[in-house]
Tab-separated table of C-alpha atoms in Angstrom:
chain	number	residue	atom	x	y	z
A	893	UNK	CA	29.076	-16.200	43.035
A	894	UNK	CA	27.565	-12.749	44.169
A	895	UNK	CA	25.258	-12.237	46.872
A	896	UNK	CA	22.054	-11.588	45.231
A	897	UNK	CA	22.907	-15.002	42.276
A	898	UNK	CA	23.242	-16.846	45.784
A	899	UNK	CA	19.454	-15.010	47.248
A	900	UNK	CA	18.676	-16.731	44.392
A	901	UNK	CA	19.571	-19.980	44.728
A	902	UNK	CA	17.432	-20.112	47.676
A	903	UNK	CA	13.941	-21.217	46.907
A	904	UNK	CA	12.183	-21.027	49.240
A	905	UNK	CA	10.236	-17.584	49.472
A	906	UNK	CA	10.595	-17.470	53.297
A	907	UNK	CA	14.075	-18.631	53.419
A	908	UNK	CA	15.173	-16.083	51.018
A	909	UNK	CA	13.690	-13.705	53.066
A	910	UNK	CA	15.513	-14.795	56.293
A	911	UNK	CA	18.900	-15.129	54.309
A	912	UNK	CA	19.031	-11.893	53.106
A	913	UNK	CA	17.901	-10.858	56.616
A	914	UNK	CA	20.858	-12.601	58.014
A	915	UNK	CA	23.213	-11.076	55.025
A	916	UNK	CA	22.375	-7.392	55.872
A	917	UNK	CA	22.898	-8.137	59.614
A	918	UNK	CA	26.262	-10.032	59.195
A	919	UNK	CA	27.262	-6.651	56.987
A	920	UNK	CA	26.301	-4.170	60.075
A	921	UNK	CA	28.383	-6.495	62.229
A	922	UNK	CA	31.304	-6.087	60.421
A	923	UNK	CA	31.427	-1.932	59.963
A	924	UNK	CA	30.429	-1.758	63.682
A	925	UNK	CA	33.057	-4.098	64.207
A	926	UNK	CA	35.557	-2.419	62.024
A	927	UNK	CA	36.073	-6.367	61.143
A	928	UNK	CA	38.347	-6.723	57.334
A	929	UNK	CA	36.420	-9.451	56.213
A	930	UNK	CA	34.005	-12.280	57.463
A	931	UNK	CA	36.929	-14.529	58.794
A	932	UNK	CA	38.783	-11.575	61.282
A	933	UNK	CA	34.713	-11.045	62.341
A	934	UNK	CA	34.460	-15.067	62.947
A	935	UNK	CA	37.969	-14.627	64.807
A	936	UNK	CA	36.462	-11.676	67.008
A	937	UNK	CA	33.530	-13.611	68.484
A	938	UNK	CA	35.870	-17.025	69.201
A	939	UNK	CA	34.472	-19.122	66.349
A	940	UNK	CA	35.666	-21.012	63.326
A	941	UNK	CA	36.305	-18.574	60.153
A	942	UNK	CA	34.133	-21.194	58.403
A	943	UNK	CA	31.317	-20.075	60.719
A	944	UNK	CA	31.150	-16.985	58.607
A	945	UNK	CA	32.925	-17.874	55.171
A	946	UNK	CA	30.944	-21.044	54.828
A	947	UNK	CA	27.027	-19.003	55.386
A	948	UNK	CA	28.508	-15.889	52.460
A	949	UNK	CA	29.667	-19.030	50.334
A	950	UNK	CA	26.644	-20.105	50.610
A	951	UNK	CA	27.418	-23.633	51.867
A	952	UNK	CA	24.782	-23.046	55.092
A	953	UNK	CA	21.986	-20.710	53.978
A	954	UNK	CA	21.316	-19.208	57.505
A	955	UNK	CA	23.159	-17.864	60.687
A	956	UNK	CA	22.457	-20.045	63.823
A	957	UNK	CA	21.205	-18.541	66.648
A	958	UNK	CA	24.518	-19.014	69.038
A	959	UNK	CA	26.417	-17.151	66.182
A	960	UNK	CA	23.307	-14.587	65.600
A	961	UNK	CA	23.934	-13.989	69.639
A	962	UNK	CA	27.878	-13.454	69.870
A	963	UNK	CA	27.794	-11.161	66.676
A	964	UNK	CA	24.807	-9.283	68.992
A	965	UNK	CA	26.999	-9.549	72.175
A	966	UNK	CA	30.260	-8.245	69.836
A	967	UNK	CA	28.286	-5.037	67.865
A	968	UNK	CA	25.529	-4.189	70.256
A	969	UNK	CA	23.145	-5.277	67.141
A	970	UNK	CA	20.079	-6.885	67.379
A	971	UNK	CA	19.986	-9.916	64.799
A	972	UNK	CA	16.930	-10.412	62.577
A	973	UNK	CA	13.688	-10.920	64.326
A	974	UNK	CA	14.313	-8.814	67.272
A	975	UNK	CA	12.184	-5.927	68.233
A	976	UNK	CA	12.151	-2.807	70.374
A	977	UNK	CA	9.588	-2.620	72.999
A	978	UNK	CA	8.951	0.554	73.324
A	979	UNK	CA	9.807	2.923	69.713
A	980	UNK	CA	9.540	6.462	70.385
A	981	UNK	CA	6.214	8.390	69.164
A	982	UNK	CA	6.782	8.775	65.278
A	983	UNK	CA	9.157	5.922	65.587
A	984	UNK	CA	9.363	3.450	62.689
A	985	UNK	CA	10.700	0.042	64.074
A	986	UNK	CA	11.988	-0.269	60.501
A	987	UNK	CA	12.177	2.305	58.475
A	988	UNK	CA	13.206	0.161	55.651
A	989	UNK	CA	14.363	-3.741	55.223
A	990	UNK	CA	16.952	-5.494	53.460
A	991	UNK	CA	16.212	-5.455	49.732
A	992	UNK	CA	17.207	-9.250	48.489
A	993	UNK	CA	16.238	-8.243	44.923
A	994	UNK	CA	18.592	-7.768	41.532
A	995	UNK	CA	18.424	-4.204	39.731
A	996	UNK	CA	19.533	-4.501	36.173
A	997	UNK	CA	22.725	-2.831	35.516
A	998	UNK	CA	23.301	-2.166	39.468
A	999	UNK	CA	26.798	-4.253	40.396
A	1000	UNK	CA	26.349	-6.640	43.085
A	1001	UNK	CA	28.968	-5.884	46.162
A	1002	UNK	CA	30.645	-8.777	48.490
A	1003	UNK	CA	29.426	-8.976	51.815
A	1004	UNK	CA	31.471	-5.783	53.586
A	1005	UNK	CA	31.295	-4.407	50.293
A	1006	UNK	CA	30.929	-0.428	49.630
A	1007	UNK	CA	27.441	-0.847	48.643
A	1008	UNK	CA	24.007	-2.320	50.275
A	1009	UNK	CA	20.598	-2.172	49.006
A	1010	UNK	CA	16.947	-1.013	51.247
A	1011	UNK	CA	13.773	-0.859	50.517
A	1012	UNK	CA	11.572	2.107	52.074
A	1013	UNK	CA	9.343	1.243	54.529
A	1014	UNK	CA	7.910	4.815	56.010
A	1015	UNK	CA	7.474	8.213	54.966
A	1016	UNK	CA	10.209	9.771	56.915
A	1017	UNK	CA	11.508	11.335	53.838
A	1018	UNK	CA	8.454	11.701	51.671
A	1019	UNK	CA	9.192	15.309	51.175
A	1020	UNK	CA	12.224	14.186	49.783
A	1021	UNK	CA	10.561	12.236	47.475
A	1022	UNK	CA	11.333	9.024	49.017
A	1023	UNK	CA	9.134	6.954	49.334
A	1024	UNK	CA	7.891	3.815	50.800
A	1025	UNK	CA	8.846	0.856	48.126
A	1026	UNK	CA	11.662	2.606	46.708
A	1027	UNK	CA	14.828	0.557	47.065
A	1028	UNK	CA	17.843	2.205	48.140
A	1029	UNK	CA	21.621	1.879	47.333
A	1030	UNK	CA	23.906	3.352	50.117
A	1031	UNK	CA	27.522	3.476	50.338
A	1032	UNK	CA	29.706	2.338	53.075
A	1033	UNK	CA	32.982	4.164	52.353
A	1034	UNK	CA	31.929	7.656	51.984
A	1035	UNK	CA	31.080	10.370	55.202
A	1036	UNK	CA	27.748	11.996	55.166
A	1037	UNK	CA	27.836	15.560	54.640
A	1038	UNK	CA	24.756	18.505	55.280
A	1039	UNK	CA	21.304	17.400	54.085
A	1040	UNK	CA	22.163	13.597	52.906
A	1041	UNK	CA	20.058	10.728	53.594
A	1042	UNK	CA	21.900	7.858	55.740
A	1043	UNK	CA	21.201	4.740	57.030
A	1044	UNK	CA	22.148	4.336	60.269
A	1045	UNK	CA	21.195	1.946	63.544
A	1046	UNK	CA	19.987	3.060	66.528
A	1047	UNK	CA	20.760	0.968	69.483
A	1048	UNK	CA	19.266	0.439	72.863
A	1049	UNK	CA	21.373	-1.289	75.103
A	1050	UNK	CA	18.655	-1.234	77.855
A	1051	UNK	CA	16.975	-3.742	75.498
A	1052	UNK	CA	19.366	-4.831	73.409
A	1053	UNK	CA	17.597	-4.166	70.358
A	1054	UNK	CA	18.870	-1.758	67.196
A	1055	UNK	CA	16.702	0.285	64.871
A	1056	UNK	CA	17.292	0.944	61.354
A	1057	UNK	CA	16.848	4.595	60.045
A	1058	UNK	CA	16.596	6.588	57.331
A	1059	UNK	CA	16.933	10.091	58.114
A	1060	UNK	CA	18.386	13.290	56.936
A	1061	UNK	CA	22.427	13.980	58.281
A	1062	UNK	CA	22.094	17.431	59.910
A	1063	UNK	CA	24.017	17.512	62.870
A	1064	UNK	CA	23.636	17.612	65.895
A	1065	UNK	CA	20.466	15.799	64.446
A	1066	UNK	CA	18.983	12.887	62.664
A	1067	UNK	CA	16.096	14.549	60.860
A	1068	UNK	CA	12.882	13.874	59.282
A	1069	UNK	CA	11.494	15.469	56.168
A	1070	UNK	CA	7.696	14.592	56.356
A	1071	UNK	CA	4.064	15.971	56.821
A	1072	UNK	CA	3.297	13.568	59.097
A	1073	UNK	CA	6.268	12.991	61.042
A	1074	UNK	CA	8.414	15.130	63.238
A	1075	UNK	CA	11.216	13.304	65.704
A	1076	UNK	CA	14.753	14.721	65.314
A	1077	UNK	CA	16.785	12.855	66.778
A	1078	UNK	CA	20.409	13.158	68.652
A	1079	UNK	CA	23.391	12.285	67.037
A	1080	UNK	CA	25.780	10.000	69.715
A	1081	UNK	CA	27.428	7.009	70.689
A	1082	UNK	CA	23.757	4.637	70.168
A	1083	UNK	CA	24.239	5.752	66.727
A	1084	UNK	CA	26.075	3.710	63.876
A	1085	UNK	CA	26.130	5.522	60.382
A	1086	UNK	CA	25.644	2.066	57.911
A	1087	UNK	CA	25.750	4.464	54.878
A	1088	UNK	CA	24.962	7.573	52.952
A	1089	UNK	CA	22.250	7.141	50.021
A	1090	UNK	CA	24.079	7.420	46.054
A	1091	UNK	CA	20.513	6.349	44.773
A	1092	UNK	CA	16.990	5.496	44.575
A	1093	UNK	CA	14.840	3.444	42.477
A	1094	UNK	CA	11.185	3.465	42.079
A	1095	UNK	CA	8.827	0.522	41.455
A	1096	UNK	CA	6.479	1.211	39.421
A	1097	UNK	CA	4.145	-1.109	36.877
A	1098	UNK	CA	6.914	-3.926	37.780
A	1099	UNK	CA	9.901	-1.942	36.487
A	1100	UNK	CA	12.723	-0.492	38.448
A	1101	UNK	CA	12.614	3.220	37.679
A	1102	UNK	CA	16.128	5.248	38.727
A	1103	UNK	CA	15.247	8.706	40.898
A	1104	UNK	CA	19.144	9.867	41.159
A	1105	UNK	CA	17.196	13.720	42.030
A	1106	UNK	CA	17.326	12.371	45.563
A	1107	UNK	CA	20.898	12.429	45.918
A	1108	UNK	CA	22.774	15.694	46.461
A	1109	UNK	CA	25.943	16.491	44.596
């Protein structure tokens, strides 16, 4: 069963929320890890493989905090529900959130698989013409090259706590592309590239509209 048929088994608005949550943060864990697969991630942090398996399976439909905390202790990523205490001036806390949603004709990836879904949250990249409410598909196995929108976590190991971002790859800099908003920001060892955007959808009047302009060949 895929990821999003099991989102949907949940029904419970609140717990789908969380689960999906809890899916996008086991997925970070695992490329910051450079884990192969749930089980060699479970194996990493000293616990049961069915820890892992048995929550993607479906068979426990959240994380529990202990194993929220080692996968935190392991990646240096904050699990769901954690905050920054101090985000930087033109600082989104999240700049987008897990999309737990089905787009027709969009193949639904394993957990660790090459694709993950957002949705927008800020206007980093308005200029861009993404915007907030347009869901997101990045991909995990490709590098970012000049001018591509990437996903990425910023971490803060003063607090513990890890950012998501959507930004534009132009190194040495994370950049904005925005009237309002103006905070490049360094490329280094706090940041985690999650993925580089292959397309966009926009909502509109409750259909899923594709906006593939946004991608650079």
């Amino acid at each position: 069963m895929s990821v999003t048929a099991r989102r949907s088994h949940c029904r419970s608005i609140g717990m789908t929320d969380l689960r999906a949550l809890h899916l996008t943060f086991l997925e970070q864990c695992i490329t910051a890890a450079k884990a192969r697969n749930p089980s060699h991630l479970a194996e990493m942090i000293n616990s049961p493989a069915s820890t892992l398996t048995g929550f993607v399976s479906g068979r426990s439909k959240t994380l529990r905090s202990g194993t929220l905390n080692k996968l935190a202790a392991l990646t240096g990523i904050a699990p769901p529900g954690a905050l920054s205490q101090k985000p930087a001036a033109g600082f989104f806390e999240s700049e987008a959130i897990p999309f737990a949603g089905r787009i027709p004709d969009m193949p639904v990836d394993p957990v660790g698989g090459q694709h993950f879904l957002m949705q927008m949250q800020a206007r980093t990249l308005e200029l861009s013409d993404i915007k907030p409410g347009d869901i997101l598909v990045f991909r995990r196995d490709v590098e970012p090259v000049l001018e591509t929108p990437v996903c990425v976590q910023r971490t803060d190991a003063r607090h513990g706590t890890a950012d998501t971002l959507i930004r534009l790859w132009k190194p040495p800099f994370l950049m904005t592309h925005s009237t309002q908003i103006d905070s490049p920001i360094m490329i280094d060892s706090d940041i985690i590239v999650m993925g580089v955007l292959e397309k966009s959808f926009r909502v509109q009047n409750w259909l899923i509209k594709q906006t593939d302009d946004n991608v650079k060949d």
